[in-house]
Amino acid sequence: MTESLNSSTVLQTSLRNFEQTAQRLNLDEAVYQKILGPKEKIEGRFCPVMENHKVTPITSFIVRHSDALGPAKGGIRMSADVTMGDVAGLAMEMTWKTALIDVPFGGGKAGIRCNPALLNPQDKEIIIRAFTRLMRRHIGPEIYVPAPDMGTDQNDMAHISDCISYSDGIAITKGCFVTGKSVIIGGITGRREATGKGVVYTILASCEKLGLDITKMRVAVQGFGNVGSVAALEIARCGAKVIAVADSTGGVCRSEGLDVEALAQHEKNNGGVKSFAGGQEFAGETIFESDCDILIPAATQSQITTKNAGKIKARIIAEGANTPTTPEADEILNQRGIFVIPDILCNAGGVFVSYLEYTQETQREQWTLGLVEERLAKRMAQQFDRVYDYAGQEKLTMRQGAMNLAVQKVADALVARGFLP
Ligand code: NAD
């Protein structure tokens, strides 16, 4: 890894978690080197002509960290400051996540460096299609299968699918080149909500183990996009009170509980939670100090740091976001006895339902919402219990336990495949 790659806090966190796991598992040097990866890094620059006829140079990345267990799987992040290091770290996380949730995929990730909040829908489509044409040979059902991540959604995935169908002269149903796309063109029902719902399933399982009553829980959520808003709506439906929500526009709180549905409508109309009439405004960055029982970081990386880890009042932290906690902050949380549901388990519902979408499309099946939700709930509960029991037996934290199980599985696959190319 080069120096500039290592300046990414995501990559630093992913590497540190992996190094510690490799030591705990006493990984063989050859296996360690093979797992460390990444297998392939691609950087591409494209210059789309935007609606105003101006050319806008954009840098983009794809990283395939591992294909030990199957084609690389992972979302496309669109943000103003995403780096190759971030994408490499997130791709590594995906390797552990797909292994842990037990789907036949490896780990990958993509990044497009531009701010989606500043784009009109036409310009966003131009950028997504230009990225797809540039990266065409690196995307495919047996290579790298993208999905939504921060800054991208089902419409963007639909445009990728359409662009490939048009360029290759193949049916829109031939695939699966991308998951998380609109249902009408082959996406799976329930995928948009899967990550947020999965987060809540792991919280319910945690409450059960810790003897906590969900209807008495007060919840704070950072990030009110795909993951955060669905998690907030779902946990409110379970009877918990969502007392604080923050996004990049600001924060709103109400000690009696926010009307989350009204907040979601406000966010849809205004592009953020700021100025919601049903609560008091507060500085979003202080969300981690909220007087809550459950904290859901569902925004971006490295939000829980040594600066705020000591001030967290929650008993449970459910990592909806990827790498929201730095390793140093994680140690503080462990010392304070806070129960952390690690990202590779907590937010794995999205990739699990992406796997169902992949099988639906490649096998020309038709899944119902009921069946998708049943399988999601079952898989999240099964894998939560597996990590909880293993961590208990080995006297490890949930993150350490999840990492041990995931890395060992990838190591076993590499050994089974053999070391000659
Ligand atoms: P999104 O773009 O739909 O929403 C992101 C939200 O975070 C927005 O509300 C935004 O305002 C807020 N945000 C961004 N930066 C912030 C900051 N510094 N402070 C406060 N709020 C901030 O993204 P998403 O798809 O919901 O993804 C959120 C997180 O969940 C990311 O870490 C992503 O990698 C992870 N994740 C997403 C999926 C998925 O299926 N979409 C799956 C697994 C993990």
GROMACS .gro file of C-alpha atoms and ligand atoms in nm:
model
  465
    1MET     CA    1   0.000   0.000   0.000
    2THR     CA    2   0.137   0.346  -0.082
    3GLU     CA    3   0.156   0.633   0.166
    4SER     CA    4  -0.135   0.822   0.015
    5LEU     CA    5  -0.353   0.512   0.041
    6ASN     CA    6  -0.267   0.479   0.407
    7SER     CA    7  -0.384   0.835   0.481
    8SER     CA    8  -0.742   0.704   0.456
    9THR     CA    9  -0.889   0.647   0.802
   10VAL     CA   10  -1.116   0.378   0.654
   11LEU     CA   11  -0.820   0.182   0.526
   12GLN     CA   12  -0.629   0.234   0.852
   13THR     CA   13  -0.925   0.097   1.049
   14SER     CA   14  -0.976  -0.199   0.814
   15LEU     CA   15  -0.606  -0.289   0.812
   16ARG     CA   16  -0.576  -0.261   1.190
   17ASN     CA   17  -0.880  -0.485   1.244
   18PHE     CA   18  -0.739  -0.737   0.996
   19GLU     CA   19  -0.385  -0.732   1.146
   20GLN     CA   20  -0.523  -0.797   1.494
   21THR     CA   21  -0.742  -1.078   1.362
   22ALA     CA   22  -0.451  -1.236   1.172
   23GLN     CA   23  -0.253  -1.239   1.499
   24ARG     CA   24  -0.539  -1.388   1.699
   25LEU     CA   25  -0.587  -1.660   1.435
   26ASN     CA   26  -0.212  -1.708   1.395
   27LEU     CA   27  -0.255  -1.700   1.016
   28ASP     CA   28   0.004  -1.870   0.804
   29GLU     CA   29   0.226  -1.612   0.622
   30ALA     CA   30   0.124  -1.726   0.273
   31VAL     CA   31  -0.246  -1.709   0.361
   32TYR     CA   32  -0.195  -1.371   0.529
   33GLN     CA   33  -0.028  -1.227   0.218
   34LYS     CA   34  -0.300  -1.360  -0.008
   35ILE     CA   35  -0.579  -1.222   0.207
   36LEU     CA   36  -0.416  -0.882   0.260
   37GLY     CA   37  -0.477  -0.787  -0.105
   38PRO     CA   38  -0.625  -0.604  -0.272
   39LYS     CA   39  -0.636  -0.826  -0.575
   40GLU     CA   40  -0.696  -0.539  -0.816
   41LYS     CA   41  -0.720  -0.159  -0.801
   42ILE     CA   42  -0.842   0.048  -1.091
   43GLU     CA   43  -0.839   0.426  -1.109
   44GLY     CA   44  -1.017   0.595  -1.397
   45ARG     CA   45  -1.070   0.957  -1.499
   46PHE     CA   46  -1.357   1.058  -1.720
   47CYS     CA   47  -1.473   1.393  -1.855
   48PRO     CA   48  -1.851   1.398  -1.906
   49VAL     CA   49  -2.021   1.689  -2.079
   50MET     CA   50  -2.278   1.816  -1.833
   51GLU     CA   51  -2.617   1.974  -1.903
   52ASN     CA   52  -2.463   2.321  -1.915
   53HIS     CA   53  -2.228   2.191  -2.192
   54LYS     CA   54  -1.925   2.216  -1.960
   55VAL     CA   55  -1.675   1.931  -1.934
   56THR     CA   56  -1.627   1.814  -1.574
   57PRO     CA   57  -1.325   1.586  -1.503
   58ILE     CA   58  -1.410   1.320  -1.246
   59THR     CA   59  -1.187   1.061  -1.078
   60SER     CA   60  -1.328   0.718  -1.000
   61PHE     CA   61  -1.210   0.393  -0.847
   62ILE     CA   62  -1.291   0.024  -0.834
   63VAL     CA   63  -1.116  -0.210  -0.593
   64ARG     CA   64  -1.158  -0.587  -0.594
   65HIS     CA   65  -1.018  -0.685  -0.259
   66SER     CA   66  -1.086  -1.058  -0.278
   67ASP     CA   67  -1.266  -1.309  -0.496
   68ALA     CA   68  -1.175  -1.608  -0.282
   69LEU     CA   69  -1.541  -1.694  -0.226
   70GLY     CA   70  -1.698  -1.551  -0.543
   71PRO     CA   71  -1.727  -1.235  -0.756
   72ALA     CA   72  -1.641  -0.910  -0.578
   73LYS     CA   73  -1.949  -0.744  -0.428
   74GLY     CA   74  -1.985  -0.395  -0.286
   75GLY     CA   75  -2.147  -0.057  -0.336
   76ILE     CA   76  -2.055   0.255  -0.529
   77ARG     CA   77  -1.982   0.554  -0.308
   78MET     CA   78  -2.032   0.897  -0.458
   79SER     CA   79  -1.888   1.174  -0.247
   80ALA     CA   80  -1.674   1.485  -0.288
   81ASP     CA   81  -1.381   1.343  -0.095
   82VAL     CA   82  -1.378   0.966  -0.156
   83THR     CA   83  -1.023   0.833  -0.215
   84MET     CA   84  -0.864   0.515  -0.345
   85GLY     CA   85  -0.767   0.441   0.016
   86ASP     CA   86  -1.131   0.465   0.131
   87VAL     CA   87  -1.244   0.237  -0.150
   88ALA     CA   88  -0.966  -0.014  -0.071
   89GLY     CA   89  -1.063  -0.017   0.298
   90LEU     CA   90  -1.433  -0.052   0.221
   91ALA     CA   91  -1.362  -0.333  -0.029
   92MET     CA   92  -1.174  -0.520   0.243
   93GLU     CA   93  -1.471  -0.474   0.478
   94MET     CA   94  -1.695  -0.623   0.208
   95THR     CA   95  -1.477  -0.936   0.194
   96TRP     CA   96  -1.540  -0.994   0.565
   97LYS     CA   97  -1.910  -0.902   0.540
   98THR     CA   98  -1.995  -1.140   0.255
   99ALA     CA   99  -1.799  -1.419   0.426
  100LEU     CA  100  -1.970  -1.359   0.761
  101ILE     CA  101  -2.326  -1.337   0.626
  102ASP     CA  102  -2.244  -1.649   0.426
  103VAL     CA  103  -2.311  -1.553   0.064
  104PRO     CA  104  -2.093  -1.669  -0.230
  105PHE     CA  105  -1.927  -1.334  -0.299
  106GLY     CA  106  -1.592  -1.169  -0.245
  107GLY     CA  107  -1.534  -0.806  -0.152
  108GLY     CA  108  -1.520  -0.501  -0.377
  109LYS     CA  109  -1.612  -0.135  -0.377
  110ALA     CA  110  -1.624   0.162  -0.613
  111GLY     CA  111  -1.596   0.536  -0.567
  112ILE     CA  112  -1.690   0.835  -0.780
  113ARG     CA  113  -1.540   1.158  -0.656
  114CYS     CA  114  -1.806   1.427  -0.681
  115ASN     CA  115  -2.072   1.572  -0.451
  116PRO     CA  116  -2.414   1.424  -0.537
  117ALA     CA  117  -2.593   1.697  -0.339
  118LEU     CA  118  -2.477   1.951  -0.599
  119LEU     CA  119  -2.601   1.752  -0.901
  120ASN     CA  120  -2.938   1.773  -1.072
  121PRO     CA  121  -3.082   1.431  -1.173
  122GLN     CA  122  -2.976   1.474  -1.538
  123ASP     CA  123  -2.613   1.549  -1.450
  124LYS     CA  124  -2.603   1.259  -1.203
  125GLU     CA  125  -2.726   1.025  -1.477
  126ILE     CA  126  -2.462   1.158  -1.720
  127ILE     CA  127  -2.189   1.088  -1.461
  128ILE     CA  128  -2.319   0.739  -1.374
  129ARG     CA  129  -2.338   0.640  -1.741
  130ALA     CA  130  -1.992   0.783  -1.816
  131PHE     CA  131  -1.849   0.590  -1.518
  132THR     CA  132  -2.018   0.271  -1.641
  133ARG     CA  133  -1.878   0.302  -1.995
  134LEU     CA  134  -1.529   0.375  -1.861
  135MET     CA  135  -1.534   0.084  -1.615
  136ARG     CA  136  -1.741  -0.154  -1.830
  137ARG     CA  137  -1.482  -0.431  -1.847
  138HIS     CA  138  -1.441  -0.433  -1.469
  139ILE     CA  139  -1.815  -0.478  -1.399
  140GLY     CA  140  -1.998  -0.808  -1.446
  141PRO     CA  141  -2.179  -1.093  -1.272
  142GLU     CA  142  -1.855  -1.292  -1.247
  143ILE     CA  143  -1.618  -0.996  -1.183
  144TYR     CA  144  -1.752  -0.710  -0.972
  145VAL     CA  145  -2.120  -0.654  -0.902
  146PRO     CA  146  -2.195  -0.300  -0.775
  147ALA     CA  147  -2.482  -0.187  -0.549
  148PRO     CA  148  -2.585   0.144  -0.389
  149ASP     CA  149  -2.372   0.302  -0.117
  150MET     CA  150  -2.350   0.654   0.020
  151GLY     CA  151  -2.458   0.900  -0.249
  152THR     CA  152  -2.603   0.642  -0.490
  153ASP     CA  153  -2.943   0.472  -0.506
  154GLN     CA  154  -3.170   0.240  -0.706
  155ASN     CA  155  -3.207   0.491  -0.992
  156ASP     CA  156  -2.829   0.504  -1.038
  157MET     CA  157  -2.815   0.123  -1.041
  158ALA     CA  158  -3.096   0.120  -1.301
  159HIS     CA  159  -2.892   0.356  -1.521
  160ILE     CA  160  -2.586   0.129  -1.493
  161SER     CA  161  -2.798  -0.169  -1.593
  162ASP     CA  162  -2.953   0.018  -1.886
  163CYS     CA  163  -2.615   0.148  -2.002
  164ILE     CA  164  -2.469  -0.206  -2.011
  165SER     CA  165  -2.780  -0.347  -2.178
  166TYR     CA  166  -2.761  -0.074  -2.446
  167SER     CA  167  -2.383  -0.092  -2.499
  168ASP     CA  168  -2.365  -0.474  -2.512
  169GLY     CA  169  -2.691  -0.523  -2.699
  170ILE     CA  170  -2.827  -0.757  -2.431
  171ALA     CA  171  -3.161  -0.780  -2.251
  172ILE     CA  172  -3.205  -0.575  -1.935
  173THR     CA  173  -3.279  -0.905  -1.759
  174LYS     CA  174  -2.947  -1.065  -1.861
  175GLY     CA  175  -2.729  -1.047  -1.564
  176CYS     CA  176  -2.686  -0.979  -1.291
  177PHE     CA  177  -2.449  -0.684  -1.349
  178VAL     CA  178  -2.568  -0.474  -1.059
  179THR     CA  179  -2.793  -0.517  -0.751
  180GLY     CA  180  -3.010  -0.267  -0.569
  181LYS     CA  181  -3.166  -0.150  -0.896
  182SER     CA  182  -3.530  -0.047  -0.946
  183VAL     CA  183  -3.769  -0.339  -0.902
  184ILE     CA  184  -3.940  -0.286  -1.237
  185ILE     CA  185  -3.622  -0.374  -1.429
  186GLY     CA  186  -3.519  -0.677  -1.228
  187GLY     CA  187  -3.437  -0.536  -0.886
  188ILE     CA  188  -3.566  -0.731  -0.589
  189THR     CA  189  -3.850  -0.613  -0.372
  190GLY     CA  190  -3.729  -0.518  -0.024
  191ARG     CA  191  -3.366  -0.443  -0.119
  192ARG     CA  192  -3.390  -0.068  -0.048
  193GLU     CA  193  -3.503  -0.135   0.309
  194ALA     CA  194  -3.284  -0.441   0.368
  195THR     CA  195  -2.980  -0.275   0.527
  196GLY     CA  196  -3.183  -0.059   0.769
  197LYS     CA  197  -3.412  -0.348   0.862
  198GLY     CA  198  -3.113  -0.577   0.911
  199VAL     CA  199  -2.963  -0.320   1.150
  200VAL     CA  200  -3.283  -0.332   1.356
  201TYR     CA  201  -3.290  -0.715   1.360
  202THR     CA  202  -2.942  -0.714   1.515
  203ILE     CA  203  -3.055  -0.454   1.771
  204LEU     CA  204  -3.358  -0.667   1.866
  205ALA     CA  205  -3.132  -0.969   1.907
  206SER     CA  206  -2.894  -0.765   2.125
  207CYS     CA  207  -3.177  -0.641   2.346
  208GLU     CA  208  -3.292  -0.997   2.396
  209LYS     CA  209  -2.943  -1.112   2.500
  210LEU     CA  210  -2.892  -0.811   2.729
  211GLY     CA  211  -3.239  -0.833   2.884
  212LEU     CA  212  -3.352  -0.492   2.753
  213ASP     CA  213  -3.710  -0.408   2.658
  214ILE     CA  214  -3.716  -0.245   2.311
  215THR     CA  215  -4.028  -0.042   2.394
  216LYS     CA  216  -3.833   0.135   2.671
  217MET     CA  217  -3.533   0.216   2.451
  218ARG     CA  218  -3.441   0.572   2.345
  219VAL     CA  219  -3.255   0.581   2.015
  220ALA     CA  220  -3.026   0.835   1.845
  221VAL     CA  221  -2.945   0.803   1.474
  222GLN     CA  222  -2.667   0.971   1.276
  223GLY     CA  223  -2.741   0.977   0.902
  224PHE     CA  224  -3.095   0.983   0.764
  225GLY     CA  225  -3.036   0.840   0.416
  226ASN     CA  226  -3.115   0.489   0.296
  227VAL     CA  227  -2.980   0.308   0.603
  228GLY     CA  228  -3.052   0.561   0.880
  229SER     CA  229  -3.406   0.654   0.779
  230VAL     CA  230  -3.520   0.293   0.734
  231ALA     CA  231  -3.356   0.189   1.064
  232ALA     CA  232  -3.525   0.482   1.244
  233LEU     CA  233  -3.868   0.403   1.094
  234GLU     CA  234  -3.835   0.033   1.173
  235ILE     CA  235  -3.716   0.075   1.531
  236ALA     CA  236  -3.997   0.325   1.596
  237ARG     CA  237  -4.240   0.062   1.462
  238CYS     CA  238  -4.097  -0.180   1.718
  239GLY     CA  239  -4.199   0.062   1.992
  240ALA     CA  240  -3.868   0.239   2.068
  241LYS     CA  241  -3.849   0.620   2.089
  242VAL     CA  242  -3.625   0.791   1.836
  243ILE     CA  243  -3.518   1.094   2.037
  244ALA     CA  244  -3.248   1.244   1.811
  245VAL     CA  245  -3.155   1.235   1.443
  246ALA     CA  246  -2.866   1.414   1.270
  247ASP     CA  247  -2.760   1.435   0.907
  248SER     CA  248  -2.526   1.658   0.710
  249THR     CA  249  -2.775   1.947   0.732
  250GLY     CA  250  -2.802   1.944   1.116
  251GLY     CA  251  -2.981   1.771   1.403
  252VAL     CA  252  -3.335   1.749   1.547
  253CYS     CA  253  -3.435   1.605   1.883
  254ARG     CA  254  -3.742   1.548   2.098
  255SER     CA  255  -3.717   1.373   2.433
  256GLU     CA  256  -4.076   1.235   2.401
  257GLY     CA  257  -3.979   1.078   2.065
  258LEU     CA  258  -3.980   1.221   1.713
  259ASP     CA  259  -4.254   1.141   1.463
  260VAL     CA  260  -4.016   0.953   1.233
  261GLU     CA  261  -4.259   0.921   0.943
  262ALA     CA  262  -4.319   1.297   0.943
  263LEU     CA  263  -3.943   1.351   0.965
  264ALA     CA  264  -3.887   1.121   0.666
  265GLN     CA  265  -4.143   1.320   0.467
  266HIS     CA  266  -3.972   1.645   0.571
  267GLU     CA  267  -3.634   1.505   0.465
  268LYS     CA  268  -3.776   1.402   0.128
  269ASN     CA  269  -3.921   1.748   0.065
  270ASN     CA  270  -3.626   1.950   0.196
  271GLY     CA  271  -3.320   1.732   0.137
  272GLY     CA  272  -3.232   1.709   0.508
  273VAL     CA  273  -3.368   1.696   0.864
  274LYS     CA  274  -3.285   2.060   0.940
  275SER     CA  275  -3.580   2.286   1.029
  276PHE     CA  276  -3.815   1.996   1.108
  277ALA     CA  277  -4.101   2.157   1.300
  278GLY     CA  278  -4.164   1.849   1.518
  279GLY     CA  279  -3.847   1.883   1.727
  280GLN     CA  280  -3.577   2.115   1.856
  281GLU     CA  281  -3.266   2.181   1.649
  282PHE     CA  282  -2.923   2.091   1.783
  283ALA     CA  283  -2.567   2.081   1.645
  284GLY     CA  284  -2.558   1.749   1.454
  285GLU     CA  285  -2.201   1.665   1.556
  286THR     CA  286  -2.310   1.634   1.923
  287ILE     CA  287  -2.547   1.344   1.840
  288PHE     CA  288  -2.305   1.098   2.004
  289GLU     CA  289  -2.358   1.266   2.341
  290SER     CA  290  -2.737   1.216   2.326
  291ASP     CA  291  -2.907   1.075   2.633
  292CYS     CA  292  -3.001   0.750   2.462
  293ASP     CA  293  -2.983   0.372   2.514
  294ILE     CA  294  -2.911   0.281   2.152
  295LEU     CA  295  -2.692   0.473   1.910
  296ILE     CA  296  -2.703   0.403   1.536
  297PRO     CA  297  -2.419   0.562   1.338
  298ALA     CA  298  -2.555   0.536   0.980
  299ALA     CA  299  -2.370   0.813   0.799
  300THR     CA  300  -2.004   0.786   0.720
  301GLN     CA  301  -1.667   0.662   0.841
  302SER     CA  302  -1.461   0.753   1.150
  303GLN     CA  303  -1.737   0.934   1.338
  304ILE     CA  304  -1.680   0.770   1.678
  305THR     CA  305  -1.330   0.874   1.780
  306THR     CA  306  -1.126   0.925   2.096
  307LYS     CA  307  -1.285   1.272   2.116
  308ASN     CA  308  -1.642   1.148   2.168
  309ALA     CA  309  -1.618   0.778   2.267
  310GLY     CA  310  -1.592   0.870   2.637
  311LYS     CA  311  -1.909   1.082   2.617
  312ILE     CA  312  -2.138   0.820   2.467
  313LYS     CA  313  -2.424   0.728   2.700
  314ALA     CA  314  -2.573   0.446   2.490
  315ARG     CA  315  -2.558   0.083   2.604
  316ILE     CA  316  -2.572  -0.049   2.248
  317ILE     CA  317  -2.403   0.088   1.936
  318ALA     CA  318  -2.534  -0.057   1.610
  319GLU     CA  319  -2.294   0.020   1.325
  320GLY     CA  320  -2.522   0.088   1.028
  321ALA     CA  321  -2.238   0.275   0.857
  322ASN     CA  322  -1.915   0.113   0.743
  323THR     CA  323  -1.615   0.171   0.975
  324PRO     CA  324  -1.788   0.444   1.181
  325THR     CA  325  -1.558   0.369   1.479
  326THR     CA  326  -1.181   0.418   1.487
  327PRO     CA  327  -0.982   0.134   1.652
  328GLU     CA  328  -0.874   0.365   1.937
  329ALA     CA  329  -1.234   0.464   2.006
  330ASP     CA  330  -1.334   0.098   1.988
  331GLU     CA  331  -1.098   0.023   2.276
  332ILE     CA  332  -1.260   0.297   2.485
  333LEU     CA  333  -1.607   0.158   2.410
  334ASN     CA  334  -1.494  -0.193   2.508
  335GLN     CA  335  -1.343  -0.067   2.835
  336ARG     CA  336  -1.670   0.113   2.909
  337GLY     CA  337  -1.867  -0.207   2.851
  338ILE     CA  338  -2.072  -0.070   2.561
  339PHE     CA  339  -2.212  -0.348   2.344
  340VAL     CA  340  -2.101  -0.278   1.985
  341ILE     CA  341  -2.268  -0.461   1.695
  342PRO     CA  342  -1.989  -0.443   1.436
  343ASP     CA  343  -2.054  -0.310   1.085
  344ILE     CA  344  -1.971  -0.637   0.906
  345LEU     CA  345  -2.260  -0.800   1.093
  346CYS     CA  346  -2.493  -0.509   1.165
  347ASN     CA  347  -2.530  -0.371   0.812
  348ALA     CA  348  -2.492  -0.701   0.622
  349GLY     CA  349  -2.867  -0.721   0.546
  350GLY     CA  350  -2.816  -0.517   0.230
  351VAL     CA  351  -2.563  -0.752   0.076
  352PHE     CA  352  -2.767  -1.053   0.182
  353VAL     CA  353  -3.071  -0.928  -0.011
  354SER     CA  354  -2.839  -0.831  -0.296
  355TYR     CA  355  -2.748  -1.198  -0.308
  356LEU     CA  356  -3.118  -1.286  -0.333
  357GLU     CA  357  -3.145  -1.035  -0.620
  358TYR     CA  358  -2.847  -1.198  -0.789
  359THR     CA  359  -3.005  -1.544  -0.766
  360GLN     CA  360  -3.346  -1.409  -0.873
  361GLU     CA  361  -3.193  -1.261  -1.186
  362THR     CA  362  -2.941  -1.528  -1.280
  363GLN     CA  363  -3.193  -1.807  -1.220
  364ARG     CA  364  -3.496  -1.615  -1.356
  365GLU     CA  365  -3.682  -1.656  -1.030
  366GLN     CA  366  -3.949  -1.429  -0.884
  367TRP     CA  367  -3.929  -1.347  -0.517
  368THR     CA  368  -4.210  -1.204  -0.305
  369LEU     CA  369  -4.158  -0.939  -0.038
  370GLY     CA  370  -4.274  -1.183   0.229
  371LEU     CA  371  -4.014  -1.439   0.128
  372VAL     CA  372  -3.733  -1.180   0.106
  373GLU     CA  373  -3.816  -1.041   0.451
  374GLU     CA  374  -3.846  -1.387   0.603
  375ARG     CA  375  -3.505  -1.491   0.468
  376LEU     CA  376  -3.344  -1.163   0.575
  377ALA     CA  377  -3.479  -1.184   0.931
  378LYS     CA  378  -3.373  -1.549   0.960
  379ARG     CA  379  -3.020  -1.494   0.824
  380MET     CA  380  -2.953  -1.188   1.041
  381ALA     CA  381  -3.073  -1.371   1.353
  382GLN     CA  382  -2.870  -1.684   1.269
  383GLN     CA  383  -2.547  -1.497   1.207
  384PHE     CA  384  -2.597  -1.271   1.510
  385ASP     CA  385  -2.635  -1.578   1.733
  386ARG     CA  386  -2.334  -1.743   1.573
  387VAL     CA  387  -2.112  -1.441   1.642
  388TYR     CA  388  -2.256  -1.388   1.991
  389ASP     CA  389  -2.200  -1.751   2.094
  390TYR     CA  390  -1.851  -1.768   1.944
  391ALA     CA  391  -1.745  -1.435   2.100
  392GLY     CA  392  -1.876  -1.557   2.436
  393GLN     CA  393  -1.688  -1.888   2.416
  394GLU     CA  394  -1.362  -1.723   2.308
  395LYS     CA  395  -1.399  -1.424   2.543
  396LEU     CA  396  -1.387  -1.178   2.255
  397THR     CA  397  -1.584  -0.866   2.170
  398MET     CA  398  -1.852  -0.897   1.902
  399ARG     CA  399  -1.619  -0.725   1.651
  400GLN     CA  400  -1.331  -0.959   1.730
  401GLY     CA  401  -1.558  -1.261   1.710
  402ALA     CA  402  -1.712  -1.152   1.379
  403MET     CA  403  -1.370  -1.078   1.232
  404ASN     CA  404  -1.229  -1.415   1.344
  405LEU     CA  405  -1.515  -1.606   1.182
  406ALA     CA  406  -1.502  -1.404   0.859
  407VAL     CA  407  -1.125  -1.406   0.809
  408GLN     CA  408  -1.100  -1.776   0.892
  409LYS     CA  409  -1.361  -1.854   0.628
  410VAL     CA  410  -1.171  -1.659   0.361
  411ALA     CA  411  -0.847  -1.831   0.469
  412ASP     CA  412  -1.011  -2.175   0.446
  413ALA     CA  413  -1.139  -2.095   0.095
  414LEU     CA  414  -0.792  -1.991  -0.018
  415VAL     CA  415  -0.639  -2.310   0.119
  416ALA     CA  416  -0.911  -2.517  -0.048
  417ARG     CA  417  -0.845  -2.346  -0.382
  418GLY     CA  418  -0.470  -2.405  -0.355
  419PHE     CA  419  -0.186  -2.163  -0.407
  420LEU     CA  420  -0.093  -2.215  -0.772
  421PRO     CA  421  -0.264  -1.984  -1.023
  422NAD     P1  422  -2.708   0.787   0.193
  422NAD     O1  423  -2.630   0.867   0.096
  422NAD     O2  424  -2.844   0.738   0.154
  422NAD     O3  425  -2.725   0.869   0.330
  422NAD     C1  426  -2.615   0.920   0.401
  422NAD     C2  427  -2.669   1.002   0.517
  422NAD     O4  428  -2.560   1.039   0.601
  422NAD     C3  429  -2.738   1.131   0.475
  422NAD     O5  430  -2.847   1.156   0.561
  422NAD     C4  431  -2.629   1.236   0.497
  422NAD     O6  432  -2.682   1.367   0.518
  422NAD     C5  433  -2.563   1.181   0.620
  422NAD     N1  434  -2.424   1.225   0.640
  422NAD     C6  435  -2.321   1.215   0.554
  422NAD     N2  436  -2.209   1.266   0.611
  422NAD     C7  437  -2.245   1.307   0.736
  422NAD     C8  438  -2.176   1.366   0.845
  422NAD     N3  439  -2.044   1.393   0.837
  422NAD     N4  440  -2.245   1.394   0.958
  422NAD     C9  441  -2.377   1.366   0.967
  422NAD     N5  442  -2.447   1.310   0.869
  422NAD    C10  443  -2.382   1.281   0.755
  422NAD     O7  444  -2.614   0.666   0.234
  422NAD     P2  445  -2.655   0.521   0.288
  422NAD     O8  446  -2.670   0.430   0.173
  422NAD     O9  447  -2.765   0.536   0.388
  422NAD    O10  448  -2.521   0.479   0.362
  422NAD    C11  449  -2.491   0.523   0.494
  422NAD    C12  450  -2.380   0.437   0.552
  422NAD    O11  451  -2.423   0.300   0.551
  422NAD    C13  452  -2.248   0.439   0.473
  422NAD    O12  453  -2.142   0.425   0.563
  422NAD    C14  454  -2.257   0.314   0.387
  422NAD    O13  455  -2.131   0.266   0.349
  422NAD    C15  456  -2.328   0.220   0.483
  422NAD     N6  457  -2.396   0.108   0.418
  422NAD    C16  458  -2.493   0.129   0.324
  422NAD    C17  459  -2.557   0.021   0.267
  422NAD    C18  460  -2.670   0.037   0.169
  422NAD    O14  461  -2.735  -0.063   0.136
  422NAD     N7  462  -2.702   0.156   0.122
  422NAD    C19  463  -2.521  -0.110   0.305
  422NAD    C20  464  -2.424  -0.128   0.402
  422NAD    C21  465  -2.362  -0.018   0.458
   0.00000   0.00000   0.00000
